[in-house]
mmCIF file of C-alpha atoms in Angstrom:
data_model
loop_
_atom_site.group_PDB
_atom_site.id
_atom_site.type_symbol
_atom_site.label_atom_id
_atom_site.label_comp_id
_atom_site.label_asym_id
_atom_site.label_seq_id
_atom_site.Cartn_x
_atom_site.Cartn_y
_atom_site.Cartn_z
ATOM 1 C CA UNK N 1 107.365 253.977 213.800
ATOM 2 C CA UNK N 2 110.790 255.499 214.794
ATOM 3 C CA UNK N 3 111.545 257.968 217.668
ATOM 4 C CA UNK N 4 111.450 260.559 215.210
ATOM 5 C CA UNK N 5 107.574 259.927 214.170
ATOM 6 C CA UNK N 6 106.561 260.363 217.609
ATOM 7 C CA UNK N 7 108.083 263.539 218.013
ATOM 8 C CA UNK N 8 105.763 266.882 217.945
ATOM 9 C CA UNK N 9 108.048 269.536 216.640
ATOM 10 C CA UNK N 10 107.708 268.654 212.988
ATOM 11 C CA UNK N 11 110.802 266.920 212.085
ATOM 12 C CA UNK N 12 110.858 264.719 209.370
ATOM 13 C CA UNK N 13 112.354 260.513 209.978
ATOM 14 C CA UNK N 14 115.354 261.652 208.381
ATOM 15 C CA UNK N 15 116.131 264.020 210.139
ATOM 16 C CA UNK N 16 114.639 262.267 213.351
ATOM 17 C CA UNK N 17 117.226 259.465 212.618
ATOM 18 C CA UNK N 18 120.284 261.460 212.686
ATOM 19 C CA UNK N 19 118.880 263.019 216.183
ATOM 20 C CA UNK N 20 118.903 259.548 217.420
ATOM 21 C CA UNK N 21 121.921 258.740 216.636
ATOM 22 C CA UNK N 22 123.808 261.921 218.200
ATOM 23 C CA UNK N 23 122.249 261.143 220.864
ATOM 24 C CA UNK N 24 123.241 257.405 221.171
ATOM 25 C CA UNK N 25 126.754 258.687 220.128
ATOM 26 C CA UNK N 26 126.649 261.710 222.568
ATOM 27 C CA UNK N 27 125.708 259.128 225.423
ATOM 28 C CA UNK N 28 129.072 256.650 224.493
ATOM 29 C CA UNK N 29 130.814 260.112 224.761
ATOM 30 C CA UNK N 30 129.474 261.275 227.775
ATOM 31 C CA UNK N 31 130.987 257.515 229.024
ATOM 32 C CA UNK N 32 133.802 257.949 227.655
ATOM 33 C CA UNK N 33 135.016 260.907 229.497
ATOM 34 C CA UNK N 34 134.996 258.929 233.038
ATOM 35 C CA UNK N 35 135.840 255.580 231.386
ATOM 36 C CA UNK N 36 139.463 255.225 229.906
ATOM 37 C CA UNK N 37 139.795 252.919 227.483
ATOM 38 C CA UNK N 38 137.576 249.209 227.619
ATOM 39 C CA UNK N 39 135.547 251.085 224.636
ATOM 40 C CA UNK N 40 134.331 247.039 223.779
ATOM 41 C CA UNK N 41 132.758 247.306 227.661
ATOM 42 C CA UNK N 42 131.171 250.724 227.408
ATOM 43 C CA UNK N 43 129.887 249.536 223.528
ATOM 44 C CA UNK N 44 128.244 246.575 225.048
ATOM 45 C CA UNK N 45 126.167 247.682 228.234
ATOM 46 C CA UNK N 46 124.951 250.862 225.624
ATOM 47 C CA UNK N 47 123.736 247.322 223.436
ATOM 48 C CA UNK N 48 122.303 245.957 225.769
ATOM 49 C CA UNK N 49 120.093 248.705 227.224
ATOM 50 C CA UNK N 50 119.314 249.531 223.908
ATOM 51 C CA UNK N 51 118.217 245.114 223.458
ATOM 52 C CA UNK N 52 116.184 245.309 227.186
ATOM 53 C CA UNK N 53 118.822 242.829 227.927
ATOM 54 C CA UNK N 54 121.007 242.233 230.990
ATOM 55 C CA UNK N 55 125.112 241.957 231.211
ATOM 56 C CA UNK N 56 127.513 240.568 233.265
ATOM 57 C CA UNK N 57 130.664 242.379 233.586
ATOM 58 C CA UNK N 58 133.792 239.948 234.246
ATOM 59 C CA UNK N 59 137.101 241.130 235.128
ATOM 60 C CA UNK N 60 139.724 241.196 237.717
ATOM 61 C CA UNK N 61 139.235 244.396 240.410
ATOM 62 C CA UNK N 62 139.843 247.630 239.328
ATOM 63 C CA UNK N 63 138.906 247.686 235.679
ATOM 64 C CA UNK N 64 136.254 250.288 236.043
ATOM 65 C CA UNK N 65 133.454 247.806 235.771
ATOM 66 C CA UNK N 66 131.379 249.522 238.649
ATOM 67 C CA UNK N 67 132.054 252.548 237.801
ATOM 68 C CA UNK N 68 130.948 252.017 234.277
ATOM 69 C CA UNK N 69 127.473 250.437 235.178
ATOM 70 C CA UNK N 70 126.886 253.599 237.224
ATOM 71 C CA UNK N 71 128.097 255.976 234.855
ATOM 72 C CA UNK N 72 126.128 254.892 232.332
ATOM 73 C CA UNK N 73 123.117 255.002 234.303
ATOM 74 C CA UNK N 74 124.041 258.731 235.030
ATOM 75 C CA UNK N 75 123.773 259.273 231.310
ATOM 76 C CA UNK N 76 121.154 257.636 230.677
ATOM 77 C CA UNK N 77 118.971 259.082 233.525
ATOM 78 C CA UNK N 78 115.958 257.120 235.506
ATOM 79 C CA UNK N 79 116.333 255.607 239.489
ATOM 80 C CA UNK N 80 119.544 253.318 239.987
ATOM 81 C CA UNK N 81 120.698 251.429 243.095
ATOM 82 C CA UNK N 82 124.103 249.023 243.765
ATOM 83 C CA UNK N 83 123.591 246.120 245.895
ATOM 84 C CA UNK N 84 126.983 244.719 246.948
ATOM 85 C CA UNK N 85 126.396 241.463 247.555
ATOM 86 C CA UNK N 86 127.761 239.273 250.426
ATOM 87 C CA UNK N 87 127.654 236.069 251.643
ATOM 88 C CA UNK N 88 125.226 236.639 254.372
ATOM 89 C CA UNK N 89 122.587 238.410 251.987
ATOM 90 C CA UNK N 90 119.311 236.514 252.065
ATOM 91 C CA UNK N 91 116.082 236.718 249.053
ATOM 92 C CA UNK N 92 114.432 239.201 251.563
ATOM 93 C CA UNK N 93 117.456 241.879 251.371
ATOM 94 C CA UNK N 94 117.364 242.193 247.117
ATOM 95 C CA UNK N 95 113.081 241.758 246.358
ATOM 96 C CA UNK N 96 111.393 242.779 249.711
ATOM 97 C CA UNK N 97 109.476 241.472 252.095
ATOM 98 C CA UNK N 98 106.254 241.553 254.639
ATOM 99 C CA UNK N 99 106.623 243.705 257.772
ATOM 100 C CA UNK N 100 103.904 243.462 260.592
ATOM 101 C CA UNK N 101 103.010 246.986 262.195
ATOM 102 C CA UNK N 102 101.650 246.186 266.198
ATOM 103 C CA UNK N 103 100.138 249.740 266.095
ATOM 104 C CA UNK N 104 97.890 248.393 263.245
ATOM 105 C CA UNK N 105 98.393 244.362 263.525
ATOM 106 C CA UNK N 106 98.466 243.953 259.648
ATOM 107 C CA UNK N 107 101.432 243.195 257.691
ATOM 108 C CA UNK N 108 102.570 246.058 254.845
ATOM 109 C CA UNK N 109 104.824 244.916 251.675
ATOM 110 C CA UNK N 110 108.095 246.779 252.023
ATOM 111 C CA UNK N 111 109.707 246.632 248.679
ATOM 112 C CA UNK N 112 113.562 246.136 247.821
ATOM 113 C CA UNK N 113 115.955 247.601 246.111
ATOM 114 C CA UNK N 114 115.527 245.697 242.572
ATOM 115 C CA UNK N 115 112.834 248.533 242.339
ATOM 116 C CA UNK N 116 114.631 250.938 240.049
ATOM 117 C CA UNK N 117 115.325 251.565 236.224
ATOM 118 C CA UNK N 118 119.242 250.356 236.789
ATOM 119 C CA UNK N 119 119.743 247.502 238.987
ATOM 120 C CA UNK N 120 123.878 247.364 239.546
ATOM 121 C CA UNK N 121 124.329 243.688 241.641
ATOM 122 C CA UNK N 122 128.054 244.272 242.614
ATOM 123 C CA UNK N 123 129.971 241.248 242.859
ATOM 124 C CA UNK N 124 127.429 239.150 242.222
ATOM 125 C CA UNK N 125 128.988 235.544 242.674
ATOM 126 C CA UNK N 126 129.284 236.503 246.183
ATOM 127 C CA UNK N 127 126.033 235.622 246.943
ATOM 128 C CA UNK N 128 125.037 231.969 248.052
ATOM 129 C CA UNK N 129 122.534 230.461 245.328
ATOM 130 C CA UNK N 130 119.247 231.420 247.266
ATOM 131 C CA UNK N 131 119.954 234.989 246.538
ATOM 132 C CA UNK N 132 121.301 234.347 243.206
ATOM 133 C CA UNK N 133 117.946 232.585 242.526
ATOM 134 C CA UNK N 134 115.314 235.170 243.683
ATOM 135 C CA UNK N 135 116.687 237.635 241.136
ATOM 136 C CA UNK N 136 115.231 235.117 238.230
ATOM 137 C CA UNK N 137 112.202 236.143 238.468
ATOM 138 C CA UNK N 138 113.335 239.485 238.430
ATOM 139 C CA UNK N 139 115.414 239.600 235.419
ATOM 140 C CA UNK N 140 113.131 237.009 233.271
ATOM 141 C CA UNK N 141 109.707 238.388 234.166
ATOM 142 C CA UNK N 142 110.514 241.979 235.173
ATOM 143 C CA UNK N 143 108.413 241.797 238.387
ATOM 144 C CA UNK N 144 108.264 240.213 242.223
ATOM 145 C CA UNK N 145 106.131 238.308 243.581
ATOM 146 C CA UNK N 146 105.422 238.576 247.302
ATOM 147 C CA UNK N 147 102.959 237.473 249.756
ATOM 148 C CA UNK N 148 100.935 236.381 246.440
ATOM 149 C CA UNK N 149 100.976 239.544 244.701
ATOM 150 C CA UNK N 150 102.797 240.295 241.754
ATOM 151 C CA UNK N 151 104.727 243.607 241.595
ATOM 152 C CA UNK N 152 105.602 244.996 238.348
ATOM 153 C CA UNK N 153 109.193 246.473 238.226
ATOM 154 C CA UNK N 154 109.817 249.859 236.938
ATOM 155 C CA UNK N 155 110.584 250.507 232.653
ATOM 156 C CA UNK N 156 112.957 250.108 231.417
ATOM 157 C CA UNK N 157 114.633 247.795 233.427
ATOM 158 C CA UNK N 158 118.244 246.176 233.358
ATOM 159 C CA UNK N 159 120.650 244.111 235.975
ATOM 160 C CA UNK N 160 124.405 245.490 235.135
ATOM 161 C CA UNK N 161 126.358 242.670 237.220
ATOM 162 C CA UNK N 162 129.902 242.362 238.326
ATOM 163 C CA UNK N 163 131.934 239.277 239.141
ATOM 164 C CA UNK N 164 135.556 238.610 239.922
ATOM 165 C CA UNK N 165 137.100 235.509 238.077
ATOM 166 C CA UNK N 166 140.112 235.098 240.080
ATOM 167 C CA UNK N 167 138.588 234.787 243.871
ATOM 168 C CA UNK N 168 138.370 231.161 245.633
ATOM 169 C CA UNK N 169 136.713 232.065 248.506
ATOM 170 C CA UNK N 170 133.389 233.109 249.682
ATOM 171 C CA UNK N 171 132.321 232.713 245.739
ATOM 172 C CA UNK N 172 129.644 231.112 244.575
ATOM 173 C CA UNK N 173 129.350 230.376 240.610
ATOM 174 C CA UNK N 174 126.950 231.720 238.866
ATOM 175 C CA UNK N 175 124.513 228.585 237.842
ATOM 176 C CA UNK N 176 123.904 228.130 234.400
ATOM 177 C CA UNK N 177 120.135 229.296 234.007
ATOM 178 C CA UNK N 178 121.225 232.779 235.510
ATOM 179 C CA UNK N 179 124.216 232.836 233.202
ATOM 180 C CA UNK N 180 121.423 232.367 230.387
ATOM 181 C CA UNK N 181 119.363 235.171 231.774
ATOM 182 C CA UNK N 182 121.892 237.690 230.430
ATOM 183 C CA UNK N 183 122.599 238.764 227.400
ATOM 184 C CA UNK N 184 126.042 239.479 227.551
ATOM 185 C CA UNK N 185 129.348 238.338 229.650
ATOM 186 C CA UNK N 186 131.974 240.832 228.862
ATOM 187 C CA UNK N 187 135.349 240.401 229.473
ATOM 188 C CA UNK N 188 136.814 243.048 230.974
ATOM 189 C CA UNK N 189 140.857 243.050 231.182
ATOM 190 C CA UNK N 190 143.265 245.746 232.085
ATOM 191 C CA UNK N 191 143.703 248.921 230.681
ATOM 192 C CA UNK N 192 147.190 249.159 228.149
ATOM 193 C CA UNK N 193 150.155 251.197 229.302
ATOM 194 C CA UNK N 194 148.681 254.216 227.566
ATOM 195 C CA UNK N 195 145.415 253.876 228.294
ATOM 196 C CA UNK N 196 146.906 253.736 232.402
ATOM 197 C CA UNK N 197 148.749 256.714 231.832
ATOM 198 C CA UNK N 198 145.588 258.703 231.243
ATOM 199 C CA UNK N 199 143.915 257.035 233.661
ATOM 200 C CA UNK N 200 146.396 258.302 236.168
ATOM 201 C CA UNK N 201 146.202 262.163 234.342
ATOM 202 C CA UNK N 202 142.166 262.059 234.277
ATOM 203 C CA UNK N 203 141.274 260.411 237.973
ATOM 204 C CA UNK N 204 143.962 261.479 240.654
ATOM 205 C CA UNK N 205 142.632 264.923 240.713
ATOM 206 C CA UNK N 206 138.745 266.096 240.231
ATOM 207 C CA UNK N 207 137.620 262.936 238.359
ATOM 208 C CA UNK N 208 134.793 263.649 235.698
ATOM 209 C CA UNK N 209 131.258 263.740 236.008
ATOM 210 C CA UNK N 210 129.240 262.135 233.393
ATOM 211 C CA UNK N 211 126.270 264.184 231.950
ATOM 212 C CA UNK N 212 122.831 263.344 231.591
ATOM 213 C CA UNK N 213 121.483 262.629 227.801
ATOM 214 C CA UNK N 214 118.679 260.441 227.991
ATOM 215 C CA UNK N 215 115.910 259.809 230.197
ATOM 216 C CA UNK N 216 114.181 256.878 230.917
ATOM 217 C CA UNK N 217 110.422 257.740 227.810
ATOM 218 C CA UNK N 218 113.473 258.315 225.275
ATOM 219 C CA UNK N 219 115.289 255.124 226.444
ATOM 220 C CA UNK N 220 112.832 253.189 225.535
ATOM 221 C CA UNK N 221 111.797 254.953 222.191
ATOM 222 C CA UNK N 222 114.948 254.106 221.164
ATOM 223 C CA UNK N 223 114.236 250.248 222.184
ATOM 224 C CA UNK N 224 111.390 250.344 220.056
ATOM 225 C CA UNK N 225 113.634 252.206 217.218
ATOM 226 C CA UNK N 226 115.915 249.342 217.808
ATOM 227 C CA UNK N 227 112.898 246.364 217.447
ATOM 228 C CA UNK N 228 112.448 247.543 214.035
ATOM 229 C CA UNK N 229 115.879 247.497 212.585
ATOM 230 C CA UNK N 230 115.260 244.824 209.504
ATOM 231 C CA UNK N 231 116.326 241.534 209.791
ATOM 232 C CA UNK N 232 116.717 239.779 206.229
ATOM 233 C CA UNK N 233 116.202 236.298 206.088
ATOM 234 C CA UNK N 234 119.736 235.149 205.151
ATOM 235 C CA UNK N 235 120.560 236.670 208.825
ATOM 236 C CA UNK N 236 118.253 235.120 210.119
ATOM 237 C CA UNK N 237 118.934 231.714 208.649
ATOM 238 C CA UNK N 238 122.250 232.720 209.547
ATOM 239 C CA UNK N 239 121.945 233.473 212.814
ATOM 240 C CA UNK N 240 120.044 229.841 213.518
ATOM 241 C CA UNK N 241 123.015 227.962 211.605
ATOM 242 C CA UNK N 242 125.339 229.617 214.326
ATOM 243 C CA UNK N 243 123.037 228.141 216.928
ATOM 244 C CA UNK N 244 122.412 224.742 215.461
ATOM 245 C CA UNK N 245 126.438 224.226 215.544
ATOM 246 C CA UNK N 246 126.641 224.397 219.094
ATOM 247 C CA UNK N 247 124.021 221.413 219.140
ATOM 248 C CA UNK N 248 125.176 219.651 216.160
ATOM 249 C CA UNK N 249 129.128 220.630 215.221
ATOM 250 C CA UNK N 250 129.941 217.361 212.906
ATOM 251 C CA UNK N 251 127.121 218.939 210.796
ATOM 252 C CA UNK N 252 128.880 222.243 210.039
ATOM 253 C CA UNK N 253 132.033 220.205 210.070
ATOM 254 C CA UNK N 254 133.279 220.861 213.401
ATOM 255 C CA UNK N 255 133.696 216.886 214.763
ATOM 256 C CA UNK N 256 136.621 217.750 217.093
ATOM 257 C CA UNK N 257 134.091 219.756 219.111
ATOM 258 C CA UNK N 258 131.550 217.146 219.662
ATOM 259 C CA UNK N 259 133.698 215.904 222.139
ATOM 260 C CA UNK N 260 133.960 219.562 224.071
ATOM 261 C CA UNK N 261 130.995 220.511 224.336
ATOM 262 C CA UNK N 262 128.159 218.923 226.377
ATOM 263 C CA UNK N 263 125.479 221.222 226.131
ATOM 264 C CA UNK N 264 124.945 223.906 223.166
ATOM 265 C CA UNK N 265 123.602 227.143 223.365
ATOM 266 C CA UNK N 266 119.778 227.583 223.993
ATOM 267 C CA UNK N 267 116.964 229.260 222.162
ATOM 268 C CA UNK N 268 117.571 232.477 224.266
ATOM 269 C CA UNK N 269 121.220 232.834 222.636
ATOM 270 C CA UNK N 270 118.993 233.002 219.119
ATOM 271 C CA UNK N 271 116.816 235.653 220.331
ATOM 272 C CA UNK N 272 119.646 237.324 221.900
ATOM 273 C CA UNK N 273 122.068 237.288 219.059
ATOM 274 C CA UNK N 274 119.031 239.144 217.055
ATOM 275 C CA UNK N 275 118.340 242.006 219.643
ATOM 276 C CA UNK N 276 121.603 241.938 220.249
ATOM 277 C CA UNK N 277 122.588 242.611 216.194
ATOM 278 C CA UNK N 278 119.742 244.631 215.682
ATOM 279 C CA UNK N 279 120.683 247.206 218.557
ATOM 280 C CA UNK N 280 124.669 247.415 217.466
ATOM 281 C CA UNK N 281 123.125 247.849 214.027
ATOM 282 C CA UNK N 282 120.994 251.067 215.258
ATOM 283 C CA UNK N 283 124.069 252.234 217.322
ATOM 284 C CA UNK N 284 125.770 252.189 213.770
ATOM 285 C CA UNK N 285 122.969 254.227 211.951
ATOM 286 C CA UNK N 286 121.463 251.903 210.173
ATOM 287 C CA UNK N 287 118.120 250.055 209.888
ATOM 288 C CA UNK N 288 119.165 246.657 208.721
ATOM 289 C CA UNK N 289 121.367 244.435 210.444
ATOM 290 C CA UNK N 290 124.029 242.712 208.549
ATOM 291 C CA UNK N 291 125.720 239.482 209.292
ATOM 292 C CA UNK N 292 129.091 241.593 210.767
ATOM 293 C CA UNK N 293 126.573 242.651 213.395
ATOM 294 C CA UNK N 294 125.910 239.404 214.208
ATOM 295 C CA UNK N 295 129.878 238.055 214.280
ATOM 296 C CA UNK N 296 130.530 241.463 216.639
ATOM 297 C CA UNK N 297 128.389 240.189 219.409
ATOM 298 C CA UNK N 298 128.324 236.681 218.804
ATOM 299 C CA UNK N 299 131.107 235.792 221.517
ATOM 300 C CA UNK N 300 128.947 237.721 224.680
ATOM 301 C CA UNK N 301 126.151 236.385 223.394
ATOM 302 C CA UNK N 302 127.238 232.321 222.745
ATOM 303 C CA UNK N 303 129.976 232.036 225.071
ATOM 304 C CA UNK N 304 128.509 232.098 228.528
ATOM 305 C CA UNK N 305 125.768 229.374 227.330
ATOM 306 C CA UNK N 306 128.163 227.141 226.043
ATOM 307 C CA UNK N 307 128.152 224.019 228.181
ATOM 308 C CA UNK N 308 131.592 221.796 227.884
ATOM 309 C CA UNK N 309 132.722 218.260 229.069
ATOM 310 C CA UNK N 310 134.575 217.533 232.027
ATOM 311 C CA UNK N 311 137.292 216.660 230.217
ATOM 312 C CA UNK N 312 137.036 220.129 228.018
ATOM 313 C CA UNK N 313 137.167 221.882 231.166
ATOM 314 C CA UNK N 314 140.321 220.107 232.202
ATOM 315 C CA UNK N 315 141.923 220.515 228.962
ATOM 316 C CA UNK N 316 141.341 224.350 229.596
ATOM 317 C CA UNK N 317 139.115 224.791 226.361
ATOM 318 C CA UNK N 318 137.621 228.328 226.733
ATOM 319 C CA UNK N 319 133.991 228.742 225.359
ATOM 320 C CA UNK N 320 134.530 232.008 223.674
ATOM 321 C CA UNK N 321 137.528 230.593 221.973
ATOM 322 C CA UNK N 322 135.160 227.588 220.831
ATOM 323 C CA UNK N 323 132.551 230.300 219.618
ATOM 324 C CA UNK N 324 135.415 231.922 217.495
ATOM 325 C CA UNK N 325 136.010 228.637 215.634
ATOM 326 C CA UNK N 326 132.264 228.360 214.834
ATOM 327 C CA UNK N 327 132.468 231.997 213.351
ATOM 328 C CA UNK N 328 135.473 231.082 211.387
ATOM 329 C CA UNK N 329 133.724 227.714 210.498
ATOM 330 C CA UNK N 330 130.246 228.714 209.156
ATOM 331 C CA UNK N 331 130.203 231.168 206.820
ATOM 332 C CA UNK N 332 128.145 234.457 206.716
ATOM 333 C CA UNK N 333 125.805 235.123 203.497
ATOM 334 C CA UNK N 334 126.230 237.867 201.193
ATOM 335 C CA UNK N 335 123.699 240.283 201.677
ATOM 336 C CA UNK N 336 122.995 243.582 199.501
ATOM 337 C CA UNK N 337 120.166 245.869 200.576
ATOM 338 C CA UNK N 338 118.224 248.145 199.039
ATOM 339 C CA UNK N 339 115.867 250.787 199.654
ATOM 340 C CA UNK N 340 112.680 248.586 198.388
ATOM 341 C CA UNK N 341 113.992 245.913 200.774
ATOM 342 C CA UNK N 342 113.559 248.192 204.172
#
């Protein structure tokens, strides 16, 4: 079923599919008119909402990541709320907690801010690992538990993060089961000498204001849209050979990487490399993903779950670099589709 079929006005799918896709295109717009330049950025957290998966924004300060987590969620409507995490934030602070009332002696479940559509955790290595690990539950199950009750979050739901690579102090790193809760680490570098020029024309005086295009019920529509985009089975098989040569390189013949990495990429980067495709593929206009879908977002998917030796890290291997020579390594399957194949 697309978003078009559930529609009541009488539109046809065709017609319902070219709606959908001005209005994915009218929301990277809408974006784009506060956001100068980092068009790879603003093309990634639209994936991921569109995949129900979180990203983690990485980038030296003032690169617009903030501002493009909350710009988005402008455009795309529902309840957001920025926690700027801090070294002295404790579990209680982010997911709620108990409060006793004397007037009544009972305790009452205050919730936190993680209640909302678009959770923006500012600076998120900030936070000592305590903090860091009461959002788990949060981003893997979608819900908090307190006082033995479970609390479903709101839907959708999606953590945009921030982090600073460069700081040494007060900075805790991210541990590596949160890195593999999201779905993407961008990159996020500075803008080019053009790109600051309009920056400086745009934002000195009266700044933008993003418009709203979406709402939360057509959000998620649109993540069902994106569920169905067809995956062939060379992709597929494609997509688990990518995988596989993180675990096993000397068997896609990639021996000199055996000795940097410890630790390949785990089942979530599969799953993830799928929504992932599938979404980029919808935010293209079509309903098939093809293996350049997969190769697009194969670095944000792979690269933050790659684990590598001591020595790699020494050596100053970078993991996305190491994903790159797996792309170049294995090779993508020709693929033709056809209508009877949709």
């Amino acid at each position: 079923m697309t978003v078009a079929e559930e529609r009541s006005d009488g539109s046809g799918p065709d017609e319902g599919a070219d709606a959908d896709l001005r209005l994915l295109q009218q929301s990277l717009t809408e974006v784009r008119r506060v956001i100068v330049g980092q068009d790879h950025m603003i093309e990634r957290l639209l994936v991921a909402l569109l995949a129900r998966g979180h990203c983690l924004l990485e980038g030296v300060p003032g690169v617009a990541k903030t501002l493009a987590a909350s710009t988005l969620s402008t455009v795309v409507g529902g309840t957001f709320a920025r926690i700027q995490f801090t070294p002295d934030l404790v579990p209680s602070d982010i997911v709620g907690t108990r409060v006793y009332h004397p007037s009544s002696e009972s305790f009452d479940v205050e919730l936190g801010p993680v209640f909302v559509n678009f959770l923006l955790a500012d600076e998120i290595n900030r936070a000592p690992a305590k903090v860091q690990s009461a959002l788990l539950e949060v981003m893997a199950e979608r819900q908090v538990t307190l006082a033995g009750h479970t609390h479903p979050l709101p839907r959708p739901f999606i953590v945009l993060a921030t982090q600073n690579p460069i700081e040494s102090e007060g900075v805790y790193p991210l541990p590596e089961v949160q890195r593999d809760r999201f779905l993407f680490k961008v990159r996020v570098g500075h803008p080019t000498a053009s790109e600051e020029l309009e920056i400086l024309h745009r934002m000195s005086v009266s700044p933008p204001l993003p418009g709203r295009v979406l709402d939360p019920a057509r959000l998620m529509a649109l993540q069902k849209l994106a569920d169905q985009v067809s995956v062939h089975q060379l992709v597929a098989d494609y997509v688990v050979r990518l995988v596989m040569a993180t675990r096993s390189p000397a068997e896609y013949g990639l021996r000199e990487l055996e000795e940097a990495i410890e630790i390949g990429v785990s089942p979530r980067a599969t799953l993830g490399l799928v929504a992932a495709g599938r979404a980029l593929a919808l935010l293209r206009g079509r309903d098939y993903l093809l293996p350049d879908d997969v190769r697009d977002v194969a670095v944000d998917v792979m690269g933050h779950r790659l684990m590598l030796t001591f020595d790699a890290l020494a050596d100053g291997v970078d993991t996305e670099d190491v994903v790159r020579q797996i792309l170049v390594s294995v090779p993508p399957p020709l693929v033709v589709w056809n209508q009877a194949q949709r």
